[in-house]
């Protein structure tokens, strides 16, 4: 772990390791905020991001166990106003389908209604917006990771359970499992104690960003990625799956535990995973990922949320696993440390160690491997005057994202979302195209803008400047129509 911290200059990290049911290591390193002197401990809250999905699935499993719903219930049984783009899919998509990324939604489809936070989109907005997002492939015919349907799953749980999603998580999960340090919904930072803040790299420094206000608000995305936990509670959560005792079995019996860990949707296997772990099988279950690694069965998930990274990896047949949480730019750090820890249980003799795996990830792509061309330099853009964009100034509307203003501000032209307040920036030109550079560092995938048409038939489409950028910046799924003038 020290080698990982040093290699990636992490601001803070918490790591716990379980071997044959026993916690053999649990420790925090670094700071909750770089330079603050406030240490990361095993009681420090981290955003677990998409590791929240397993908790959402477990709440639904509790409700199934109680007879309040069935996995094969049509979603419209519990949410009559729910609709997908295709009416047939609307009628046939089930509660279980919401959890396994096979709905036909494009990867990250509609995520701009969730992030960047905070924004003004409600869960009702998300339910209304889904019907306008066109599918990218056939229903139940493939895998594409999505978040919106987990928000829908949370609303199904609320409808069947007779309480808000947040209250259900506290009632059905935190309380019976003793996860007293976890938080969902609104909470006071001061009352929570130690709370890690996300960071970004600025040159050779870690800089805190997207810092919490004194009161953390309830967010629409909670069921997809909005839960926070400390290391002690995440280890308790992991042991609940690895070594359930009578109390844990009373909480969730064998039948529903098996349902949660059944493979549902086949997932692609990367060349790196094949090379590092000799993986032959990879599938999504209800809120968990399943795979073989060096001949061992693994159950896992990761979480990524703007300067926060997490991983829970279980090796059930050995009753072993680990949890790690990082509050910095930790994508590669998570992958490297996770790989080293996994190898301790599956094939220690094959481990490359932190330096070995980090060096492999640092190798530049070769032409033979299909190296991508260099990205345009956003710093080379030129500002655009309002007169040059006079035909495109006005209010533009997308059916699920809502209205944006493309209007003169000072000497330039600003793009500003009305529902997502952090999404605003100045329009310029770069390489002969219009480009949008965001003002707020919370929005880090800059965008191309393509205007077309004339009169009332004017259209605006967007695309990521970096085509391999974060899929949650799903600009490609927006289709704006001009609806009126700026004034």
Short mmCIF file of C-alpha atoms in Angstrom, two decimals:
data_model
loop_
_atom_site.label_atom_id
_atom_site.label_comp_id
_atom_site.label_asym_id
_atom_site.label_seq_id
_atom_site.Cartn_x
_atom_site.Cartn_y
_atom_site.Cartn_z
CA UNK A 1 0.00 0.00 0.00
CA UNK A 2 2.86 2.39 0.73
CA UNK A 3 4.25 1.67 -2.73
CA UNK A 4 0.88 2.55 -4.31
CA UNK A 5 0.60 5.79 -2.33
CA UNK A 6 4.10 6.81 -3.38
CA UNK A 7 3.69 5.81 -7.03
CA UNK A 8 0.43 7.73 -7.47
CA UNK A 9 0.87 10.45 -4.84
CA UNK A 10 -2.52 9.76 -3.28
CA UNK A 11 -3.99 12.23 -0.76
CA UNK A 12 -5.69 9.50 1.28
CA UNK A 13 -6.65 5.84 1.22
CA UNK A 14 -8.33 3.25 3.45
CA UNK A 15 -7.66 -0.47 2.95
CA UNK A 16 -8.98 -3.56 4.69
CA UNK A 17 -8.14 -7.21 4.03
CA UNK A 18 -10.09 -10.31 5.12
CA UNK A 19 -8.44 -13.75 5.16
CA UNK A 20 -10.56 -16.84 5.86
CA UNK A 21 -13.25 -14.72 7.50
CA UNK A 22 -10.89 -12.71 9.73
CA UNK A 23 -9.97 -9.08 9.28
CA UNK A 24 -6.17 -9.18 9.16
CA UNK A 25 -5.55 -5.60 8.06
CA UNK A 26 -7.58 -2.37 8.37
CA UNK A 27 -5.90 0.98 8.15
CA UNK A 28 -6.23 4.50 6.81
CA UNK A 29 -3.34 6.52 5.40
CA UNK A 30 -3.01 10.13 4.34
CA UNK A 31 -5.48 12.96 4.88
CA UNK A 32 -9.17 13.64 4.39
CA UNK A 33 -8.16 16.94 2.78
CA UNK A 34 -4.63 17.35 1.45
CA UNK A 35 -2.60 19.60 3.73
CA UNK A 36 -5.21 19.67 6.49
CA UNK A 37 -3.48 17.30 8.90
CA UNK A 38 -6.84 15.52 9.39
CA UNK A 39 -5.94 11.81 9.11
CA UNK A 40 -7.83 9.14 7.23
CA UNK A 41 -8.87 6.42 9.68
CA UNK A 42 -11.01 3.31 9.52
CA UNK A 43 -13.94 5.55 10.56
CA UNK A 44 -13.49 8.09 7.74
CA UNK A 45 -16.48 8.32 5.42
CA UNK A 46 -15.81 7.85 1.70
CA UNK A 47 -18.16 8.01 -1.26
CA UNK A 48 -18.43 4.37 -2.32
CA UNK A 49 -20.05 5.45 -5.62
CA UNK A 50 -21.25 2.43 -7.64
CA UNK A 51 -20.55 0.03 -4.80
CA UNK A 52 -23.92 1.44 -3.70
CA UNK A 53 -25.53 -0.72 -6.40
CA UNK A 54 -25.04 -3.93 -4.41
CA UNK A 55 -26.71 -2.26 -1.43
CA UNK A 56 -29.67 -1.22 -3.57
CA UNK A 57 -29.96 -4.77 -4.87
CA UNK A 58 -29.85 -6.09 -1.30
CA UNK A 59 -32.70 -3.80 -0.23
CA UNK A 60 -34.79 -5.17 -3.10
CA UNK A 61 -33.84 -8.72 -2.09
CA UNK A 62 -35.10 -7.99 1.42
CA UNK A 63 -38.43 -6.83 -0.03
CA UNK A 64 -38.63 -9.96 -2.20
CA UNK A 65 -37.93 -12.08 0.89
CA UNK A 66 -40.74 -10.26 2.70
CA UNK A 67 -43.16 -10.93 -0.16
CA UNK A 68 -43.59 -7.25 -1.04
CA UNK A 69 -42.43 -7.75 -4.63
CA UNK A 70 -41.01 -10.33 -7.04
CA UNK A 71 -37.91 -10.12 -9.21
CA UNK A 72 -40.04 -10.87 -12.28
CA UNK A 73 -42.66 -8.22 -11.50
CA UNK A 74 -43.11 -5.77 -14.39
CA UNK A 75 -41.75 -2.40 -13.32
CA UNK A 76 -45.07 -0.76 -14.28
CA UNK A 77 -46.80 -2.83 -11.59
CA UNK A 78 -45.06 -0.68 -9.00
CA UNK A 79 -44.48 2.50 -11.05
CA UNK A 80 -47.44 2.92 -13.44
CA UNK A 81 -45.97 6.09 -15.00
CA UNK A 82 -42.64 4.44 -15.86
CA UNK A 83 -41.86 4.24 -19.58
CA UNK A 84 -38.94 3.35 -21.82
CA UNK A 85 -38.58 4.54 -25.43
CA UNK A 86 -40.13 1.32 -26.77
CA UNK A 87 -43.69 0.59 -25.48
CA UNK A 88 -43.07 -3.16 -25.65
CA UNK A 89 -40.02 -2.80 -23.41
CA UNK A 90 -42.04 -0.61 -21.07
CA UNK A 91 -44.59 -3.40 -20.65
CA UNK A 92 -42.07 -6.23 -20.25
CA UNK A 93 -39.05 -4.88 -18.37
CA UNK A 94 -38.94 -6.42 -14.89
CA UNK A 95 -37.55 -5.41 -11.52
CA UNK A 96 -34.61 -7.76 -12.09
CA UNK A 97 -33.90 -6.23 -15.50
CA UNK A 98 -33.32 -2.85 -13.84
CA UNK A 99 -30.17 -4.18 -12.15
CA UNK A 100 -28.25 -5.96 -14.92
CA UNK A 101 -27.42 -3.43 -17.67
CA UNK A 102 -29.21 -5.22 -20.51
CA UNK A 103 -32.11 -2.82 -21.14
CA UNK A 104 -30.86 -1.48 -24.46
CA UNK A 105 -29.99 1.94 -23.01
CA UNK A 106 -26.69 3.29 -24.39
CA UNK A 107 -23.71 3.19 -22.05
CA UNK A 108 -24.16 5.97 -19.52
CA UNK A 109 -27.41 7.03 -21.21
CA UNK A 110 -28.97 9.95 -19.35
CA UNK A 111 -26.18 10.25 -16.78
CA UNK A 112 -26.15 14.01 -17.29
CA UNK A 113 -29.34 14.02 -15.19
CA UNK A 114 -27.27 12.63 -12.30
CA UNK A 115 -23.88 14.29 -12.56
CA UNK A 116 -22.24 16.70 -12.01
CA UNK A 117 -23.72 17.20 -8.57
CA UNK A 118 -25.52 19.03 -7.22
CA UNK A 119 -28.15 19.63 -9.87
CA UNK A 120 -31.88 20.23 -10.05
CA UNK A 121 -33.00 16.95 -11.62
CA UNK A 122 -35.40 14.97 -9.43
CA UNK A 123 -36.14 11.26 -9.54
CA UNK A 124 -39.47 12.12 -11.19
CA UNK A 125 -37.51 13.99 -13.89
CA UNK A 126 -35.46 10.86 -14.46
CA UNK A 127 -38.57 8.68 -14.74
CA UNK A 128 -40.06 11.12 -17.26
CA UNK A 129 -36.80 11.48 -19.18
CA UNK A 130 -36.13 7.78 -19.76
CA UNK A 131 -38.84 7.49 -22.43
CA UNK A 132 -36.91 9.97 -24.60
CA UNK A 133 -33.56 8.14 -24.55
CA UNK A 134 -33.24 6.05 -27.67
CA UNK A 135 -31.92 2.50 -27.23
CA UNK A 136 -28.50 1.59 -28.57
CA UNK A 137 -29.23 -2.13 -28.97
CA UNK A 138 -32.02 -4.65 -28.46
CA UNK A 139 -33.66 -5.31 -25.10
CA UNK A 140 -31.83 -8.12 -23.22
CA UNK A 141 -29.45 -8.57 -26.16
CA UNK A 142 -26.23 -7.14 -24.72
CA UNK A 143 -24.40 -5.32 -21.96
CA UNK A 144 -24.03 -1.55 -21.57
CA UNK A 145 -23.49 -0.03 -18.13
CA UNK A 146 -26.20 2.38 -17.02
CA UNK A 147 -27.10 4.26 -13.85
CA UNK A 148 -30.62 5.58 -14.43
CA UNK A 149 -32.31 2.21 -14.05
CA UNK A 150 -30.80 1.84 -10.58
CA UNK A 151 -32.54 5.11 -9.72
CA UNK A 152 -35.74 3.50 -11.01
CA UNK A 153 -34.97 0.42 -8.90
CA UNK A 154 -34.75 2.65 -5.85
CA UNK A 155 -38.17 4.07 -6.69
CA UNK A 156 -39.58 0.56 -7.11
CA UNK A 157 -38.23 -0.28 -3.65
CA UNK A 158 -39.84 2.86 -2.23
CA UNK A 159 -43.20 2.02 -3.80
CA UNK A 160 -43.15 -1.60 -2.60
CA UNK A 161 -41.58 -0.85 0.79
CA UNK A 162 -43.79 2.07 1.74
CA UNK A 163 -40.91 4.44 2.54
CA UNK A 164 -38.35 6.56 0.72
CA UNK A 165 -35.29 4.86 -0.74
CA UNK A 166 -33.12 6.48 1.93
CA UNK A 167 -35.32 5.29 4.77
CA UNK A 168 -35.43 1.77 3.33
CA UNK A 169 -31.63 1.60 3.16
CA UNK A 170 -31.38 2.67 6.79
CA UNK A 171 -34.20 0.33 7.88
CA UNK A 172 -33.50 -2.75 5.77
CA UNK A 173 -29.71 -2.62 5.57
CA UNK A 174 -27.81 -0.26 7.88
CA UNK A 175 -29.78 -1.01 11.08
CA UNK A 176 -29.94 -4.84 10.90
CA UNK A 177 -26.30 -5.18 9.80
CA UNK A 178 -25.00 -2.61 12.27
CA UNK A 179 -23.54 -0.32 9.61
CA UNK A 180 -23.85 2.67 11.91
CA UNK A 181 -21.21 4.78 10.15
CA UNK A 182 -22.76 4.62 6.67
CA UNK A 183 -24.80 7.54 5.38
CA UNK A 184 -27.44 7.95 2.70
CA UNK A 185 -29.50 11.05 2.01
CA UNK A 186 -29.07 14.29 3.91
CA UNK A 187 -26.56 14.39 6.77
CA UNK A 188 -24.41 16.80 8.74
CA UNK A 189 -20.69 16.65 7.99
CA UNK A 190 -19.86 17.76 11.54
CA UNK A 191 -22.03 15.02 13.05
CA UNK A 192 -20.53 12.40 10.75
CA UNK A 193 -17.03 13.16 12.04
CA UNK A 194 -14.23 12.30 9.62
CA UNK A 195 -15.33 12.78 5.99
CA UNK A 196 -12.92 12.37 3.06
CA UNK A 197 -13.15 14.99 0.32
CA UNK A 198 -12.44 14.28 -3.37
CA UNK A 199 -9.24 15.58 -4.97
CA UNK A 200 -7.77 16.22 -8.38
CA UNK A 201 -4.15 16.52 -9.46
CA UNK A 202 -2.92 20.03 -10.24
CA UNK A 203 0.64 19.66 -11.44
CA UNK A 204 2.41 17.87 -8.58
CA UNK A 205 -0.24 18.76 -5.97
CA UNK A 206 -3.48 17.20 -4.76
CA UNK A 207 -6.23 19.83 -4.67
CA UNK A 208 -9.57 19.24 -2.98
CA UNK A 209 -12.57 19.73 -5.28
CA UNK A 210 -16.35 19.33 -5.08
CA UNK A 211 -16.08 19.76 -1.33
CA UNK A 212 -19.10 19.07 0.84
CA UNK A 213 -21.19 21.85 2.31
CA UNK A 214 -21.90 21.71 6.04
CA UNK A 215 -25.05 19.73 5.25
CA UNK A 216 -24.80 17.11 2.51
CA UNK A 217 -28.10 17.12 0.60
CA UNK A 218 -30.21 14.19 -0.54
CA UNK A 219 -29.38 13.40 -4.16
CA UNK A 220 -31.39 11.82 -6.95
CA UNK A 221 -28.59 9.34 -7.77
CA UNK A 222 -28.43 7.70 -4.33
CA UNK A 223 -29.54 4.24 -5.49
CA UNK A 224 -26.96 4.22 -8.30
CA UNK A 225 -23.99 5.68 -6.46
CA UNK A 226 -24.85 7.95 -3.54
CA UNK A 227 -24.04 5.96 -0.38
CA UNK A 228 -21.05 6.75 1.85
CA UNK A 229 -19.41 4.34 4.27
CA UNK A 230 -16.26 4.01 6.33
CA UNK A 231 -13.82 1.13 6.14
CA UNK A 232 -15.04 -0.58 9.31
CA UNK A 233 -18.57 -0.78 7.95
CA UNK A 234 -17.46 -1.83 4.47
CA UNK A 235 -15.54 -4.71 6.01
CA UNK A 236 -18.64 -5.68 7.99
CA UNK A 237 -20.61 -5.53 4.74
CA UNK A 238 -18.01 -7.76 3.03
CA UNK A 239 -17.99 -10.30 5.87
CA UNK A 240 -21.78 -10.49 5.68
CA UNK A 241 -21.26 -12.11 2.26
CA UNK A 242 -18.14 -14.11 3.04
CA UNK A 243 -19.01 -15.54 6.43
CA UNK A 244 -22.69 -14.98 7.26
CA UNK A 245 -23.71 -16.05 10.74
CA UNK A 246 -27.20 -16.61 12.13
CA UNK A 247 -27.94 -12.90 12.35
CA UNK A 248 -26.84 -12.30 8.76
CA UNK A 249 -28.81 -15.31 7.50
CA UNK A 250 -31.87 -14.00 9.33
CA UNK A 251 -31.35 -10.69 7.55
CA UNK A 252 -31.11 -12.36 4.13
CA UNK A 253 -31.52 -16.06 3.63
CA UNK A 254 -29.75 -18.43 1.27
CA UNK A 255 -32.40 -18.21 -1.45
CA UNK A 256 -32.05 -14.48 -1.99
CA UNK A 257 -28.29 -14.53 -1.47
CA UNK A 258 -28.10 -17.00 -4.36
CA UNK A 259 -30.38 -14.80 -6.48
CA UNK A 260 -28.09 -11.81 -6.02
CA UNK A 261 -25.04 -13.78 -7.18
CA UNK A 262 -26.49 -15.52 -10.23
CA UNK A 263 -24.85 -14.44 -13.52
CA UNK A 264 -27.40 -12.46 -15.53
CA UNK A 265 -25.66 -10.52 -18.31
CA UNK A 266 -22.40 -11.63 -19.98
CA UNK A 267 -19.73 -8.92 -19.92
CA UNK A 268 -16.75 -8.44 -22.25
CA UNK A 269 -13.35 -9.67 -21.08
CA UNK A 270 -10.49 -7.27 -21.76
CA UNK A 271 -7.13 -8.42 -23.08
CA UNK A 272 -5.57 -7.06 -19.88
CA UNK A 273 -7.88 -9.16 -17.70
CA UNK A 274 -7.08 -12.26 -19.73
CA UNK A 275 -3.36 -11.54 -19.46
CA UNK A 276 -3.27 -10.67 -15.78
CA UNK A 277 -5.89 -13.07 -14.38
CA UNK A 278 -6.42 -15.74 -17.07
CA UNK A 279 -10.12 -14.84 -16.97
CA UNK A 280 -12.58 -16.88 -19.05
CA UNK A 281 -15.89 -15.79 -17.51
CA UNK A 282 -17.25 -12.33 -16.68
CA UNK A 283 -20.88 -11.47 -15.95
CA UNK A 284 -23.08 -8.96 -14.14
CA UNK A 285 -25.39 -10.18 -11.39
CA UNK A 286 -27.75 -8.13 -9.20
CA UNK A 287 -25.41 -5.29 -8.18
CA UNK A 288 -22.26 -7.44 -8.31
CA UNK A 289 -19.75 -8.48 -10.99
CA UNK A 290 -18.71 -12.14 -11.24
CA UNK A 291 -15.50 -13.45 -12.79
CA UNK A 292 -12.87 -16.15 -12.55
CA UNK A 293 -9.31 -15.10 -11.70
CA UNK A 294 -6.50 -17.65 -11.81
CA UNK A 295 -9.12 -20.36 -11.45
CA UNK A 296 -10.79 -18.75 -8.40
CA UNK A 297 -14.35 -17.41 -8.34
CA UNK A 298 -14.57 -13.68 -7.54
CA UNK A 299 -17.47 -11.36 -6.72
CA UNK A 300 -16.74 -7.66 -6.88
CA UNK A 301 -17.66 -4.11 -7.82
CA UNK A 302 -15.92 -0.79 -8.18
CA UNK A 303 -17.01 2.79 -7.63
CA UNK A 304 -15.93 5.96 -9.44
CA UNK A 305 -17.24 9.41 -8.67
CA UNK A 306 -15.18 12.52 -9.42
CA UNK A 307 -12.06 12.24 -7.26
CA UNK A 308 -13.27 9.19 -5.31
CA UNK A 309 -12.50 5.55 -6.16
CA UNK A 310 -13.51 2.34 -4.38
CA UNK A 311 -13.32 -1.41 -4.81
CA UNK A 312 -14.75 -4.41 -2.97
CA UNK A 313 -13.34 -7.76 -4.08
CA UNK A 314 -14.52 -11.06 -2.60
CA UNK A 315 -13.05 -14.55 -3.10
CA UNK A 316 -15.97 -16.48 -1.59
CA UNK A 317 -14.53 -20.00 -1.65
CA UNK A 318 -11.66 -18.77 0.51
CA UNK A 319 -13.92 -16.55 2.64
CA UNK A 320 -11.45 -13.81 1.80
CA UNK A 321 -11.33 -10.44 0.09
CA UNK A 322 -10.56 -6.77 0.51
CA UNK A 323 -11.95 -3.25 0.38
CA UNK A 324 -10.11 -0.12 -0.70
CA UNK A 325 -11.27 3.51 -0.92
CA UNK A 326 -9.31 6.46 -2.33
CA UNK A 327 -10.09 10.20 -2.17
CA UNK A 328 -7.92 11.29 -5.09
CA UNK A 329 -7.16 10.75 -8.76
CA UNK A 330 -6.98 7.03 -8.18
CA UNK A 331 -8.12 5.15 -11.28
CA UNK A 332 -4.78 3.44 -11.94
CA UNK A 333 -3.96 3.25 -8.23
CA UNK A 334 -7.16 1.30 -7.62
CA UNK A 335 -6.42 -1.05 -10.50
CA UNK A 336 -2.85 -1.69 -9.44
CA UNK A 337 -3.43 -2.13 -5.71
CA UNK A 338 -6.55 -4.18 -6.36
CA UNK A 339 -4.58 -6.49 -8.63
CA UNK A 340 -1.77 -6.96 -6.12
CA UNK A 341 -4.22 -7.72 -3.28
CA UNK A 342 -6.22 -10.12 -5.45
CA UNK A 343 -3.06 -12.04 -6.37
CA UNK A 344 -2.36 -12.62 -2.65
CA UNK A 345 -5.35 -14.98 -2.70
CA UNK A 346 -5.38 -16.38 -6.23
CA UNK A 347 -1.78 -16.68 -7.50
CA UNK A 348 0.86 -14.93 -5.37
CA UNK A 349 3.66 -16.45 -7.42
CA UNK A 350 2.35 -14.68 -10.55
CA UNK A 351 2.09 -11.20 -9.02
CA UNK A 352 4.05 -8.43 -10.72
CA UNK A 353 3.87 -6.28 -7.60
CA UNK A 354 2.88 -2.63 -7.52
CA UNK A 355 5.80 -1.49 -9.66
CA UNK A 356 5.24 -4.21 -12.26
CA UNK A 357 1.54 -3.57 -12.78
CA UNK A 358 2.00 0.22 -12.64
CA UNK A 359 4.74 0.03 -15.27
CA UNK A 360 2.49 -2.03 -17.54
CA UNK A 361 -0.32 0.52 -17.28
CA UNK A 362 2.12 3.34 -17.97
CA UNK A 363 3.32 1.89 -21.27
CA UNK A 364 2.14 3.98 -24.22
CA UNK A 365 -0.21 2.30 -26.66
CA UNK A 366 1.55 1.02 -29.75
CA UNK A 367 0.48 1.54 -33.32
CA UNK A 368 -0.19 -2.19 -33.57
CA UNK A 369 -2.57 -1.96 -30.65
CA UNK A 370 -4.44 0.88 -32.32
CA UNK A 371 -2.97 3.94 -30.63
CA UNK A 372 -5.41 6.83 -30.59
CA UNK A 373 -4.40 10.15 -32.14
CA UNK A 374 -3.48 13.07 -29.91
CA UNK A 375 -6.45 15.06 -28.63
CA UNK A 376 -7.01 18.63 -29.80
CA UNK A 377 -5.50 21.20 -27.43
CA UNK A 378 -8.45 22.95 -25.76
CA UNK A 379 -6.05 25.72 -24.75
CA UNK A 380 -5.64 26.65 -28.43
CA UNK A 381 -9.31 27.53 -28.90
CA UNK A 382 -10.28 31.03 -30.00
CA UNK A 383 -13.22 32.92 -28.46
CA UNK A 384 -16.37 33.44 -30.49
CA UNK A 385 -18.17 36.78 -30.64
CA UNK A 386 -21.96 36.89 -30.37
CA UNK A 387 -22.18 38.36 -33.88
CA UNK A 388 -20.49 35.29 -35.32
CA UNK A 389 -23.13 33.03 -33.71
CA UNK A 390 -26.16 35.27 -34.19
CA UNK A 391 -28.06 32.58 -36.11
CA UNK A 392 -27.60 30.12 -33.23
CA UNK A 393 -28.26 32.30 -30.18
CA UNK A 394 -31.33 31.30 -28.17
CA UNK A 395 -32.94 28.72 -25.94
CA UNK A 396 -32.37 25.10 -26.94
CA UNK A 397 -34.34 22.14 -25.58
CA UNK A 398 -33.56 18.43 -25.31
CA UNK A 399 -36.55 16.23 -24.35
CA UNK A 400 -34.82 14.64 -21.34
CA UNK A 401 -32.08 17.13 -20.39
CA UNK A 402 -34.27 20.22 -20.68
CA UNK A 403 -33.32 23.74 -21.64
CA UNK A 404 -29.95 25.37 -22.18
CA UNK A 405 -29.18 28.97 -23.04
CA UNK A 406 -26.73 29.81 -25.81
CA UNK A 407 -26.59 33.55 -25.28
CA UNK A 408 -24.27 36.54 -25.41
CA UNK A 409 -22.40 37.19 -22.16
CA UNK A 410 -19.91 40.05 -22.21
CA UNK A 411 -17.79 39.78 -25.34
CA UNK A 412 -18.49 36.09 -25.87
CA UNK A 413 -21.17 33.43 -26.00
CA UNK A 414 -22.06 31.20 -23.06
CA UNK A 415 -23.68 27.77 -23.03
CA UNK A 416 -25.60 27.30 -19.74
CA UNK A 417 -27.87 24.49 -18.53
CA UNK A 418 -30.92 25.49 -16.52
CA UNK A 419 -31.23 22.16 -14.69
CA UNK A 420 -27.52 21.40 -14.14
CA UNK A 421 -26.04 24.61 -12.68
CA UNK A 422 -22.40 23.50 -12.87
CA UNK A 423 -22.67 23.01 -16.63
CA UNK A 424 -21.77 26.36 -18.12
CA UNK A 425 -18.91 27.53 -20.30
CA UNK A 426 -17.79 29.78 -23.13
CA UNK A 427 -18.02 28.76 -26.77
CA UNK A 428 -14.95 29.04 -28.96
CA UNK A 429 -13.55 27.61 -32.17
CA UNK A 430 -10.90 24.91 -32.51
CA UNK A 431 -9.75 23.16 -35.67
CA UNK A 432 -12.61 24.72 -37.61
CA UNK A 433 -15.34 23.54 -35.20
CA UNK A 434 -17.24 25.09 -32.35
CA UNK A 435 -16.01 23.89 -28.97
CA UNK A 436 -17.30 24.32 -25.40
CA UNK A 437 -14.87 24.62 -22.52
CA UNK A 438 -16.53 24.26 -19.12
CA UNK A 439 -15.92 26.89 -16.44
CA UNK A 440 -16.29 24.52 -13.48
CA UNK A 441 -13.63 21.87 -12.82
CA UNK A 442 -16.46 19.54 -11.75
CA UNK A 443 -17.23 19.17 -15.49
CA UNK A 444 -14.04 17.87 -17.05
CA UNK A 445 -15.07 16.47 -20.45
CA UNK A 446 -15.09 19.38 -22.90
CA UNK A 447 -17.47 19.21 -25.86
CA UNK A 448 -17.77 19.81 -29.57
CA UNK A 449 -20.89 21.70 -30.66
CA UNK A 450 -22.48 21.14 -34.07
CA UNK A 451 -25.22 23.54 -35.18
CA UNK A 452 -27.37 22.76 -38.23
CA UNK A 453 -30.67 23.60 -39.92
CA UNK A 454 -32.42 26.93 -40.22
CA UNK A 455 -35.34 28.84 -38.75
CA UNK A 456 -37.48 26.83 -36.33
CA UNK A 457 -35.82 23.61 -37.55
CA UNK A 458 -32.40 24.52 -36.12
CA UNK A 459 -30.65 21.71 -34.25
CA UNK A 460 -27.69 21.38 -31.90
CA UNK A 461 -25.74 18.18 -31.30
CA UNK A 462 -22.77 17.62 -28.98
CA UNK A 463 -19.88 15.18 -28.65
CA UNK A 464 -16.98 14.69 -26.25
CA UNK A 465 -13.70 16.34 -27.25
CA UNK A 466 -12.09 13.12 -26.04
CA UNK A 467 -14.08 10.29 -27.68
CA UNK A 468 -12.79 7.90 -25.00
CA UNK A 469 -13.78 10.20 -22.15
CA UNK A 470 -16.06 9.34 -19.24
CA UNK A 471 -19.24 7.75 -20.60
CA UNK A 472 -21.33 9.58 -18.00
CA UNK A 473 -20.68 12.77 -19.99
CA UNK A 474 -23.16 11.43 -22.52
CA UNK A 475 -23.36 14.50 -24.76
CA UNK A 476 -23.86 12.24 -27.78
CA UNK A 477 -27.33 11.32 -26.54
CA UNK A 478 -28.55 14.93 -26.52
CA UNK A 479 -30.60 16.31 -29.41
CA UNK A 480 -31.42 19.97 -28.93
CA UNK A 481 -34.04 21.90 -30.92
CA UNK A 482 -34.17 25.70 -31.01
CA UNK A 483 -37.25 26.94 -29.11
CA UNK A 484 -36.83 30.69 -28.68
CA UNK A 485 -34.67 33.78 -28.40
CA UNK A 486 -32.45 34.61 -25.44
CA UNK A 487 -34.62 37.56 -24.34
#
